[in-house]
PDB file of C-alpha atoms and ligand atoms in Angstrom:
ATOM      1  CA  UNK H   1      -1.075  96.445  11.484  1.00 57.00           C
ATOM      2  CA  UNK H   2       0.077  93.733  13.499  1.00 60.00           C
ATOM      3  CA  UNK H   3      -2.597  90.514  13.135  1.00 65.00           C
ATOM      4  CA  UNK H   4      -4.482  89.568  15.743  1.00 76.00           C
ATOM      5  CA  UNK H   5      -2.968  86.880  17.802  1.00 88.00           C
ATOM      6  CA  UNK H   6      -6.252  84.053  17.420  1.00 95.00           C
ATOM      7  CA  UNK H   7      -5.888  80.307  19.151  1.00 97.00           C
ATOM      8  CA  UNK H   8      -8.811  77.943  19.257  1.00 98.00           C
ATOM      9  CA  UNK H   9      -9.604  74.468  20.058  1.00 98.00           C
ATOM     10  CA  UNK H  10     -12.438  72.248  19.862  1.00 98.00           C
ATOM     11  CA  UNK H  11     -13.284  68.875  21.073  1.00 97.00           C
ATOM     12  CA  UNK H  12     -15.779  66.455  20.153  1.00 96.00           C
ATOM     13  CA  UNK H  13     -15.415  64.755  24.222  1.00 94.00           C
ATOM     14  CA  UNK H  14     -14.261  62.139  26.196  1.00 93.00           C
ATOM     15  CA  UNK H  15     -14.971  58.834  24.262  1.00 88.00           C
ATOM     16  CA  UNK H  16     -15.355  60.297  21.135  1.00 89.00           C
ATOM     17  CA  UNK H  17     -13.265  58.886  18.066  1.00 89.00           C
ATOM     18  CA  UNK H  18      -9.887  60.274  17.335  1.00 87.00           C
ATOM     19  CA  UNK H  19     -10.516  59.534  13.661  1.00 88.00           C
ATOM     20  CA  UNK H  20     -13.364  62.283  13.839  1.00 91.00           C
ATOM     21  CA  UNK H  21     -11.225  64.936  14.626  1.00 94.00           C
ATOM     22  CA  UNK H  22     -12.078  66.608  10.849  1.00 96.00           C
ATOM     23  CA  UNK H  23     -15.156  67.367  12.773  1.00 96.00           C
ATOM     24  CA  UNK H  24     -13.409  69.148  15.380  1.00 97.00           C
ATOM     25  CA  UNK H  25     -11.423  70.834  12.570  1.00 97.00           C
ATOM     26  CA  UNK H  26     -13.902  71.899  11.029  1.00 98.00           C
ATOM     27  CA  UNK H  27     -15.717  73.843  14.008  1.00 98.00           C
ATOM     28  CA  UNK H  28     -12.234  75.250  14.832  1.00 98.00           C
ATOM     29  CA  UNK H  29     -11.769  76.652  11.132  1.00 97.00           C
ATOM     30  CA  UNK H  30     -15.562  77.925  11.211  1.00 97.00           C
ATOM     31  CA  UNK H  31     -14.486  80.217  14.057  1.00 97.00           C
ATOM     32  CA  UNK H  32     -11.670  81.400  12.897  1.00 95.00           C
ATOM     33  CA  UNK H  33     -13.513  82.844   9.779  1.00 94.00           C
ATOM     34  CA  UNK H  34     -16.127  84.389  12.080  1.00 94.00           C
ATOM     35  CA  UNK H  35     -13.701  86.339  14.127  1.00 93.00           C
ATOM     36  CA  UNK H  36     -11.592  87.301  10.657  1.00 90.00           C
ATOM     37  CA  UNK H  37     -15.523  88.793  10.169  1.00 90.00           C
ATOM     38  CA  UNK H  38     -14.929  90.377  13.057  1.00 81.00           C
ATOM     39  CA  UNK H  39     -17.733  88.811  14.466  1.00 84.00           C
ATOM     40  CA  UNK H  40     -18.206  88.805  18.875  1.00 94.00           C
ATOM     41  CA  UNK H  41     -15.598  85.775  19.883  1.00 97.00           C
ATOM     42  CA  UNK H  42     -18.521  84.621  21.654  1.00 97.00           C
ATOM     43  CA  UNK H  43     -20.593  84.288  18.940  1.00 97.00           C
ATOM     44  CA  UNK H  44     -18.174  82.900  16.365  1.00 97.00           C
ATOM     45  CA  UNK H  45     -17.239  79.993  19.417  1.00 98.00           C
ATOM     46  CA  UNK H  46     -21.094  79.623  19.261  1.00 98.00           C
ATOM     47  CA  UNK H  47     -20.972  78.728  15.659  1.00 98.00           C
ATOM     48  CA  UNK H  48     -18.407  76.435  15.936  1.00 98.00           C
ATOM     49  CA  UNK H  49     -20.258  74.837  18.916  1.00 98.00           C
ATOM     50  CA  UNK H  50     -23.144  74.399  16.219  1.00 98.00           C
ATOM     51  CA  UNK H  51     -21.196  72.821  13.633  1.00 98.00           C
ATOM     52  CA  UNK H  52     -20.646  70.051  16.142  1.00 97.00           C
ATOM     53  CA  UNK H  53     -23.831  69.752  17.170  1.00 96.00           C
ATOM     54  CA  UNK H  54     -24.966  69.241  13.520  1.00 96.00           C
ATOM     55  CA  UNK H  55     -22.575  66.740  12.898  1.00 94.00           C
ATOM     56  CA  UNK H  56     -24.411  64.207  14.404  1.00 92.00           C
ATOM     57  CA  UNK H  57     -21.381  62.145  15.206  1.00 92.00           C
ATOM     58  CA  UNK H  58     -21.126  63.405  18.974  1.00 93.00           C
ATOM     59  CA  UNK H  59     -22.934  63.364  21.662  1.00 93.00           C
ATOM     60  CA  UNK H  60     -24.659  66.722  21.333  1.00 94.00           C
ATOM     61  CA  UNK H  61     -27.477  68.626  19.141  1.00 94.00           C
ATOM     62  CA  UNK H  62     -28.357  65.810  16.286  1.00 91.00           C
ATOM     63  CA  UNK H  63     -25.938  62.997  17.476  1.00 91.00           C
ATOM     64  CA  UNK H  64     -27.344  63.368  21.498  1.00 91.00           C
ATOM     65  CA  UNK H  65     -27.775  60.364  22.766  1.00 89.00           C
ATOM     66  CA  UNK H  66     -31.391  59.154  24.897  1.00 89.00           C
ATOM     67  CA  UNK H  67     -32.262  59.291  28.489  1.00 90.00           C
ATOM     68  CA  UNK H  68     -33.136  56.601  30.221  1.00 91.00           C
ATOM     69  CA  UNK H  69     -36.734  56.688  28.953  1.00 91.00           C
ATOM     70  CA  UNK H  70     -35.770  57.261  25.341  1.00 90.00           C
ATOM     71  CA  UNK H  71     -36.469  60.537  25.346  1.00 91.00           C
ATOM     72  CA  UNK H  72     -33.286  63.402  24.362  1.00 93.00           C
ATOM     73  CA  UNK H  73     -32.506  66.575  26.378  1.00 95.00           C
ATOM     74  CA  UNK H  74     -29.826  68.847  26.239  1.00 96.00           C
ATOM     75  CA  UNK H  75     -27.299  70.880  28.066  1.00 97.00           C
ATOM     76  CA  UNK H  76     -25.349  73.673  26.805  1.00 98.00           C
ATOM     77  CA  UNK H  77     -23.621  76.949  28.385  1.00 98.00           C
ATOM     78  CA  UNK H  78     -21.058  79.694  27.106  1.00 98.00           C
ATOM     79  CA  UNK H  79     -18.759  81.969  28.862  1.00 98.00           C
ATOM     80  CA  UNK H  80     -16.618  84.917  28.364  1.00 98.00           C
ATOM     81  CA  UNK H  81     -13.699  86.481  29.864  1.00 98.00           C
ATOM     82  CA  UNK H  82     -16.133  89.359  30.313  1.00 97.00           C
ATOM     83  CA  UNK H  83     -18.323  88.086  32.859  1.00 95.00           C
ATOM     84  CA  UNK H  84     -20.821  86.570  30.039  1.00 97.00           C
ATOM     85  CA  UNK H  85     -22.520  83.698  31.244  1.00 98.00           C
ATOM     86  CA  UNK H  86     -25.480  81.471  29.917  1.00 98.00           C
ATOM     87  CA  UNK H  87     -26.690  77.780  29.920  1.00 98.00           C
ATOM     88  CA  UNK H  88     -29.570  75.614  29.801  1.00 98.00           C
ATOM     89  CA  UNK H  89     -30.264  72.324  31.067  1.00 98.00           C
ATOM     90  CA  UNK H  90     -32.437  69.254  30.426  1.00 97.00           C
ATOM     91  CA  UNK H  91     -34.183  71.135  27.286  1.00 97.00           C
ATOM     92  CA  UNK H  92     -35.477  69.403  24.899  1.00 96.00           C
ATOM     93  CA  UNK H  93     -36.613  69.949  21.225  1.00 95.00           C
ATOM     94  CA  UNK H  94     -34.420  72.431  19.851  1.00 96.00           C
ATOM     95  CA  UNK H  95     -31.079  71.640  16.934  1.00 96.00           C
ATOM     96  CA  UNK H  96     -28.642  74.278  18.603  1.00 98.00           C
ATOM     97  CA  UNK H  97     -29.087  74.449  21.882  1.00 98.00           C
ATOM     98  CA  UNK H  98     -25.996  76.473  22.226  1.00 98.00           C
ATOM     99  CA  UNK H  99     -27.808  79.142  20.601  1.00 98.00           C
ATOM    100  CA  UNK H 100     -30.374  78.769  23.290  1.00 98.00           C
ATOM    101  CA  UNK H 101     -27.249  79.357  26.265  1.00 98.00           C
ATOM    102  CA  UNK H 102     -25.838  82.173  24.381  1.00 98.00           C
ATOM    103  CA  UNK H 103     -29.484  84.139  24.469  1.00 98.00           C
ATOM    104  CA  UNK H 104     -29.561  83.171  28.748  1.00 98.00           C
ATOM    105  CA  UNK H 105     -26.402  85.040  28.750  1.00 98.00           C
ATOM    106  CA  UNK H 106     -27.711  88.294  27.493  1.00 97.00           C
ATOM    107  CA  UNK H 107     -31.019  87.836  29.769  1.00 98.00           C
ATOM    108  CA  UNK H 108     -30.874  88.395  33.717  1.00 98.00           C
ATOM    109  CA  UNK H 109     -30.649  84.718  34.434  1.00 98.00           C
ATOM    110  CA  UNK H 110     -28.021  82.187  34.142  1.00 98.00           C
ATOM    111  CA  UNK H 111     -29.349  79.302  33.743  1.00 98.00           C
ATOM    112  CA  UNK H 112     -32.852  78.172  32.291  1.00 98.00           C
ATOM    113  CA  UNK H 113     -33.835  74.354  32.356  1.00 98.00           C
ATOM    114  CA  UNK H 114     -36.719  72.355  31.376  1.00 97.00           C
ATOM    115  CA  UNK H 115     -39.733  73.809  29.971  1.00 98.00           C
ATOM    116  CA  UNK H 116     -38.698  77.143  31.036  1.00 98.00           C
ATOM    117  CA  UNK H 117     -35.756  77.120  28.541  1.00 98.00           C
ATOM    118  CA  UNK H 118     -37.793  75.103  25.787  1.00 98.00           C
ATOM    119  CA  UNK H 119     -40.168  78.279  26.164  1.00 98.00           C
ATOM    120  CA  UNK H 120     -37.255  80.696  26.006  1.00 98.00           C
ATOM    121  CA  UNK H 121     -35.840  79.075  22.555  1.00 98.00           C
ATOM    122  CA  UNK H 122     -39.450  78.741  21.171  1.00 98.00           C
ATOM    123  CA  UNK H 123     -40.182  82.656  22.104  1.00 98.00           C
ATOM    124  CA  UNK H 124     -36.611  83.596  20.571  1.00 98.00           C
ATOM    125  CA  UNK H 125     -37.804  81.135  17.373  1.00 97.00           C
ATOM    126  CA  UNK H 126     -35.076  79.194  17.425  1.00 98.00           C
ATOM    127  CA  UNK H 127     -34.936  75.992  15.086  1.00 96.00           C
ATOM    128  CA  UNK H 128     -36.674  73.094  16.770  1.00 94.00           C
ATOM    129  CA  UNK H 129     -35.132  69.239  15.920  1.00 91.00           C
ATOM    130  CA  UNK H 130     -36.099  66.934  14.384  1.00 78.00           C
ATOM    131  CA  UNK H 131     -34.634  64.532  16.875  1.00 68.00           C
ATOM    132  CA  UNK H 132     -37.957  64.676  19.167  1.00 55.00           C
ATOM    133  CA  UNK H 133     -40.429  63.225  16.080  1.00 42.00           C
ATOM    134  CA  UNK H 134     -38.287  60.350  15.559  1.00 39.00           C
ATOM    135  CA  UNK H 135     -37.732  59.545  19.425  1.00 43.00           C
ATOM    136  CA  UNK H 136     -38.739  55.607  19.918  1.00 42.00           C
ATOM    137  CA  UNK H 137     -39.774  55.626  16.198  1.00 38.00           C
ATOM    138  CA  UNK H 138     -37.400  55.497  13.378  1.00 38.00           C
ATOM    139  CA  UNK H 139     -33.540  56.170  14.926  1.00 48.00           C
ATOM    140  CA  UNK H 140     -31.765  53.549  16.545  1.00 47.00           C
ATOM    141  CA  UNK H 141     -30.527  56.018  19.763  1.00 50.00           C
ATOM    142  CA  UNK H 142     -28.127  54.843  22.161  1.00 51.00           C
ATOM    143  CA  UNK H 143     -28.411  54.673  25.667  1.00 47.00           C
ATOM    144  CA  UNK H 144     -25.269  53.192  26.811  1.00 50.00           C
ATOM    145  CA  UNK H 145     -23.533  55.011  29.235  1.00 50.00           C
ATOM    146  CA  UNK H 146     -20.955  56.810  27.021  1.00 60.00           C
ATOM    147  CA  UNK H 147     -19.958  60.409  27.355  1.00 62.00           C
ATOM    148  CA  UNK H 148     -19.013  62.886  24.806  1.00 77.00           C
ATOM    149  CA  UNK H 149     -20.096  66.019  24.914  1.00 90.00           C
ATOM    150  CA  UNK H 150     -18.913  68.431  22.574  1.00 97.00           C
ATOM    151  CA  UNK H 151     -16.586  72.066  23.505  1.00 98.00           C
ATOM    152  CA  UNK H 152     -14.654  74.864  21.932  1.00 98.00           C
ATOM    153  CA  UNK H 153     -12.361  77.708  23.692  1.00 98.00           C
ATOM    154  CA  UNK H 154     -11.185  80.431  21.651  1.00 98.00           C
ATOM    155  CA  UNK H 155      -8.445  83.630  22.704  1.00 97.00           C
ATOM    156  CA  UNK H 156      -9.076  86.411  20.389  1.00 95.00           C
ATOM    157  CA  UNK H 157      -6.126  88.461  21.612  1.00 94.00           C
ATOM    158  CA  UNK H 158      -8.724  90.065  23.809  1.00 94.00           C
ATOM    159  CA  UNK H 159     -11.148  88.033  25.312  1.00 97.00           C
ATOM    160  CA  UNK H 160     -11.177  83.981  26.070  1.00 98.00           C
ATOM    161  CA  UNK H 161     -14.332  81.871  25.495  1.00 98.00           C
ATOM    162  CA  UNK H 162     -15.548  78.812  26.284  1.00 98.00           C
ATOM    163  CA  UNK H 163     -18.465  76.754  25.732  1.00 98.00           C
ATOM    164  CA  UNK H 164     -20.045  73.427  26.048  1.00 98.00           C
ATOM    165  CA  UNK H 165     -22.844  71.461  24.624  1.00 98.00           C
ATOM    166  CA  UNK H 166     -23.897  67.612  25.130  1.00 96.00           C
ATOM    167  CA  UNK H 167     -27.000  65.220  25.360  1.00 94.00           C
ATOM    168  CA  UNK H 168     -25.263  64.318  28.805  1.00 90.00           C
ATOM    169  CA  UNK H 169     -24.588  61.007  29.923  1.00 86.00           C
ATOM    170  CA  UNK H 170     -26.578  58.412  27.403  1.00 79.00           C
ATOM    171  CA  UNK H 171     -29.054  56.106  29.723  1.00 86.00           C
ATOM    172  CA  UNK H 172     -29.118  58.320  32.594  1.00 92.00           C
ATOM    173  CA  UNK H 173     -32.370  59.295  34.011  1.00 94.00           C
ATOM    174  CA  UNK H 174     -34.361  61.907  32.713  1.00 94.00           C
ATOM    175  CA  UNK H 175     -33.845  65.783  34.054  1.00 96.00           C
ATOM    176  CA  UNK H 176     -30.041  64.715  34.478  1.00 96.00           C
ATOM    177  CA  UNK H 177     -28.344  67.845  34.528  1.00 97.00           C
ATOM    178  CA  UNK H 178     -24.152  67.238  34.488  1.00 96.00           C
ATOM    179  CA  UNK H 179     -21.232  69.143  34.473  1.00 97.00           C
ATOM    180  CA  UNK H 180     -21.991  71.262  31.377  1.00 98.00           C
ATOM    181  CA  UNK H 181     -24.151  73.888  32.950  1.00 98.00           C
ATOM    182  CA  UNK H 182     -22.499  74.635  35.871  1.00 98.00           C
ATOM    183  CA  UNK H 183     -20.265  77.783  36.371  1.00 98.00           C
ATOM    184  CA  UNK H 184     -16.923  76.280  37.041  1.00 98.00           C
ATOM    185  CA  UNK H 185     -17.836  72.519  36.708  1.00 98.00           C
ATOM    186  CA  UNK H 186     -17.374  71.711  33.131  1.00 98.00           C
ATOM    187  CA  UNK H 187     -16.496  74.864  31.832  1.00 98.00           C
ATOM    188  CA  UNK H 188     -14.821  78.421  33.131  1.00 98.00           C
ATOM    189  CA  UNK H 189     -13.587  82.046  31.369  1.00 98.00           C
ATOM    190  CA  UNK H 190     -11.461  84.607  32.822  1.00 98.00           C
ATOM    191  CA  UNK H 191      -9.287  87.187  31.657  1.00 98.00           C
ATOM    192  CA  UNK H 192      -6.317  84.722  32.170  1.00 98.00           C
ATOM    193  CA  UNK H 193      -7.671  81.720  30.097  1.00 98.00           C
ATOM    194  CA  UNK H 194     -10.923  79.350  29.333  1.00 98.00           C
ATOM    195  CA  UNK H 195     -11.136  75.864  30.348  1.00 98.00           C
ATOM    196  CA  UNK H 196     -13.634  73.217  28.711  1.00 98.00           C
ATOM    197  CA  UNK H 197     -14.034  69.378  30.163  1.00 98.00           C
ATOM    198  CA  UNK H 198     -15.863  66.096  28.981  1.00 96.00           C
ATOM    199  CA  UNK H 199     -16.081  63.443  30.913  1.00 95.00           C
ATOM    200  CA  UNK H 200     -18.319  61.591  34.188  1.00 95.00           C
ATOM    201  CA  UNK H 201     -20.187  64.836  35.075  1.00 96.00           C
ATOM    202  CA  UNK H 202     -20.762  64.090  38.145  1.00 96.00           C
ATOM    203  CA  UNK H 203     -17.158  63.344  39.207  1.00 97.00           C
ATOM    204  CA  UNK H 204     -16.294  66.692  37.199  1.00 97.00           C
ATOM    205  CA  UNK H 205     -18.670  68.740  39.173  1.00 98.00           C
ATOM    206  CA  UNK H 206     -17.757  67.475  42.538  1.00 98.00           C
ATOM    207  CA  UNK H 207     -14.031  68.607  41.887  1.00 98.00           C
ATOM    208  CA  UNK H 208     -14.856  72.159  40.367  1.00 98.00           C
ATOM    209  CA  UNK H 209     -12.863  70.894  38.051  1.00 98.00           C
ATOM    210  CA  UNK H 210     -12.704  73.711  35.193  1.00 98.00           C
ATOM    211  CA  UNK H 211     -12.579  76.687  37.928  1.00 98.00           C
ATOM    212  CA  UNK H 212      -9.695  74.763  39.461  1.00 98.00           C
ATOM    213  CA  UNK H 213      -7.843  74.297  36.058  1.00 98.00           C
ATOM    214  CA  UNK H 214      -8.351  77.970  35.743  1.00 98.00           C
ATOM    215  CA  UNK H 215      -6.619  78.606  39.527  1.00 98.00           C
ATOM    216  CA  UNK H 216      -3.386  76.860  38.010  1.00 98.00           C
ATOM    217  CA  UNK H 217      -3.459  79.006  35.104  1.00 98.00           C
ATOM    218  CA  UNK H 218      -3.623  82.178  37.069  1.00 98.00           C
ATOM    219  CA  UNK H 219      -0.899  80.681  38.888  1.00 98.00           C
ATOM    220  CA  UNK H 220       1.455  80.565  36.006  1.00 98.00           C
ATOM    221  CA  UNK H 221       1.597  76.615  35.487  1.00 98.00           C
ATOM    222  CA  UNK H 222       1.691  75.781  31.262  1.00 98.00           C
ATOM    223  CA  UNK H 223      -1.265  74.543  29.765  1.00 98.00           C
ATOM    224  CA  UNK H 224       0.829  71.151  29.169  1.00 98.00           C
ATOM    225  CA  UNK H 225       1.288  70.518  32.919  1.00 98.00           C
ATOM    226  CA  UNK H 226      -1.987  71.990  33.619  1.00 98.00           C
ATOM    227  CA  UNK H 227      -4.006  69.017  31.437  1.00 98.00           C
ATOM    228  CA  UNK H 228      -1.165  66.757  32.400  1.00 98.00           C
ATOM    229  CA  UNK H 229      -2.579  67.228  36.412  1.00 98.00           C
ATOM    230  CA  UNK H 230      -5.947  67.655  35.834  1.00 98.00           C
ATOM    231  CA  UNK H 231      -6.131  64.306  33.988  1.00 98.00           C
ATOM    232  CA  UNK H 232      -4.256  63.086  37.285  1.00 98.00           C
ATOM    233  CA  UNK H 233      -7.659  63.958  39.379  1.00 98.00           C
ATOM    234  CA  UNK H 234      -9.592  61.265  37.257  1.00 98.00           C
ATOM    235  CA  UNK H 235      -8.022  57.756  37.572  1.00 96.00           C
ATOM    236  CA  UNK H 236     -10.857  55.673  37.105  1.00 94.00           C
ATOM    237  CA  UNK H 237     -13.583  58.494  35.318  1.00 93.00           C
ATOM    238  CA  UNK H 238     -13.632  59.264  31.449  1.00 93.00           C
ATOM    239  CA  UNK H 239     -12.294  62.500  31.466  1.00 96.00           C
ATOM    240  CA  UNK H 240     -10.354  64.858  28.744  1.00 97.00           C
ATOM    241  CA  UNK H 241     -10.078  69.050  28.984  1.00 98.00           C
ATOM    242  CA  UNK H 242      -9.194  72.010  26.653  1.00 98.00           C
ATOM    243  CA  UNK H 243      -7.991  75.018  27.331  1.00 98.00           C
ATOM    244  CA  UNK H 244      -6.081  78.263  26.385  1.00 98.00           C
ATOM    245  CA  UNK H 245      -4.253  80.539  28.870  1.00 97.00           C
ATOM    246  CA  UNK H 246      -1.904  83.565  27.325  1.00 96.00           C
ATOM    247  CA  UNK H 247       1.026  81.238  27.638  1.00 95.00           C
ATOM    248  CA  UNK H 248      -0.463  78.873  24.267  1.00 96.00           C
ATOM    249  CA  UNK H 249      -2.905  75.983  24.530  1.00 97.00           C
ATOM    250  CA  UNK H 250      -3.193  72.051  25.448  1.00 97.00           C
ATOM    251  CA  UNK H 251      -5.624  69.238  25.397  1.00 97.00           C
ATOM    252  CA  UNK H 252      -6.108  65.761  26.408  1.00 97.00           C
ATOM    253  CA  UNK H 253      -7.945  63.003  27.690  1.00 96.00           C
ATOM    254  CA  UNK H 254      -7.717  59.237  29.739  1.00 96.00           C
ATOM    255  CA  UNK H 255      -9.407  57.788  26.071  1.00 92.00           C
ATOM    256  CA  UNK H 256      -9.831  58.797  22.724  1.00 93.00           C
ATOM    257  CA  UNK H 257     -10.781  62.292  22.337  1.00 94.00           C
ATOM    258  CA  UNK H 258     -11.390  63.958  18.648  1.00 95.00           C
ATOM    259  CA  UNK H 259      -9.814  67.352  19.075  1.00 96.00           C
ATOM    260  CA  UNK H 260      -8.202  69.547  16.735  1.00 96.00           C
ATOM    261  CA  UNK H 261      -6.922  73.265  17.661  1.00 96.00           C
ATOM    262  CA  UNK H 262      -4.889  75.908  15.761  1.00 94.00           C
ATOM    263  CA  UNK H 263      -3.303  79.341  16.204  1.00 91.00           C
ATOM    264  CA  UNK H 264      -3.254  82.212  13.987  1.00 84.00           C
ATOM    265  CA  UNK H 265      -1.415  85.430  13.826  1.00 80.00           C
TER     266      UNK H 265
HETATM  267  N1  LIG T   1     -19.753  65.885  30.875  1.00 83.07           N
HETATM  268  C1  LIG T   1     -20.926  65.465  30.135  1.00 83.07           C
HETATM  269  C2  LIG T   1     -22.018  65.154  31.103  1.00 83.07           C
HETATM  270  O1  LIG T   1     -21.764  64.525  32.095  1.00 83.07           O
HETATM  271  C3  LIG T   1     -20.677  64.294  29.272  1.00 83.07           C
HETATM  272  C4  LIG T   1     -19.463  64.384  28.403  1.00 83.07           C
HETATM  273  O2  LIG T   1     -18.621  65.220  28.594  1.00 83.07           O
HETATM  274  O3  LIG T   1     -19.330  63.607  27.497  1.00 83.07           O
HETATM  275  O4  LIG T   1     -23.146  65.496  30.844  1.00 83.07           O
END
């Protein structure tokens, strides 16, 4: 039997140092032996979305940088080529909250945020953080306005993936929610290819920037010149993107971006 045709890349966001790209390699290898498990693409991407969140080098799960008021929240969000969505937004207290947007995504809902999705995560037992104990006693957080949020994409020679996860922009005010969360925005699936972004949220969102990566895909454009444009709509804003069509895979950002990605089969 033929082997399945598997590409994956993961990111560790705009800003983020190219020397910790064995980070990003690390996530990318942890899905590949999920989906050799024949494990759900979706939920080996959602592993590898947890080893960077662990890492505590990025700006997601342990590494998140603080709000505004010193306090850490969280927004995360997966997507399939099969109409799978999930995210949450400004959550706090919880180490994965990837796991938490992967659960949304088999619920009714989209998208849970605040208390609401802290409720969810606690109901579904997820593993709380430390990160909330030690707030404004203990870790030096940062606050300055860096991005980068963490993001994988992953073609299994089936289905495409994509998913996000980030402590969203450091200093900004509390119940910020960015690009992360929103369908299209920061991240997008379809049965042509998956997109993932870092960057300014806000300047993300108002540019639908992942669904309109995806539009160029469908329209046959390489992922090269695809990441080559979309860079192209940010001249002044951090900004970097993966993704994976069936023609192969590209990334890239306007600053240092850890990324590593790999194809098998
Ligand atoms: N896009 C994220 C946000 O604005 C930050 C990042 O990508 O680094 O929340």
């Amino acid at each position: 039997m033929k082997p399945k045709k598997i590409r994956i890349i993961a990111h560790g966001g705009a800003g983020s140092e190219n020397e910790h790209s064995d980070g990003t390699k690390k996530a990318v290898e942890t899905c590949y032996k999920e989906v050799q498990k024949s494990t759900s693409l979706i939920h080996a991407v959602s592993l590898a979305v947890c080893v960077l969140e662990d890492d505590g080098r990025y700006n997601a799960g342990s590494g998140s940088h603080a709000r505004a008021n010193g306090k850490i929240e969280h927004d995360a969000a997966i997507m399939d080529s099969e109409g799978c969505f999930g995210a949450v937004a400004a959550m706090k207290g919880f180490k994965n909250p990837i796991q938490a947007a992967k659960a949304v995504s088999k619920t009714k809902y989209r998208i849970l945020a605040g208390e609401g999705a802290a409720k969810f995560a606690q109901d579904l037992k997820l593993e709380p953080t430390h990160l909330q104990n030690i707030s404004g006693g203990g870790k030096d957080f940062s606050t300055s306005p860096t991005t980068d949020t963490v993001g994988c994409v992953a073609f299994d020679g089936t289905s495409f993936v994509a998913a996000l996860s980030t402590g969203g922009m450091a200093g900004a005010h509390y119940g910020r929610v960015g690009d992360v969360p929103i369908i299209g925005s920061g991240l997008y699936a379809g049965p042509d290819g998956a997109v993932a972004t870092t960057g300014d949220g806000e300047a993300i969102m108002m540019k639908i920037t992942a669904y309109r990566a995806y539009e160029l895909i469908q329209k046959g454009v390489s992922p090269q010149s695809i990441v080559d444009e979309v860079i192209n709509w940010f001249p002044t804003d951090a900004f970097g993107l993966i993704l994976l069509s069936h023609k192969g895979s590209a990334g890239g950002s306007n600053r240092s971006m850890a990324w590593s990605s790999r194809e098998f089969g």
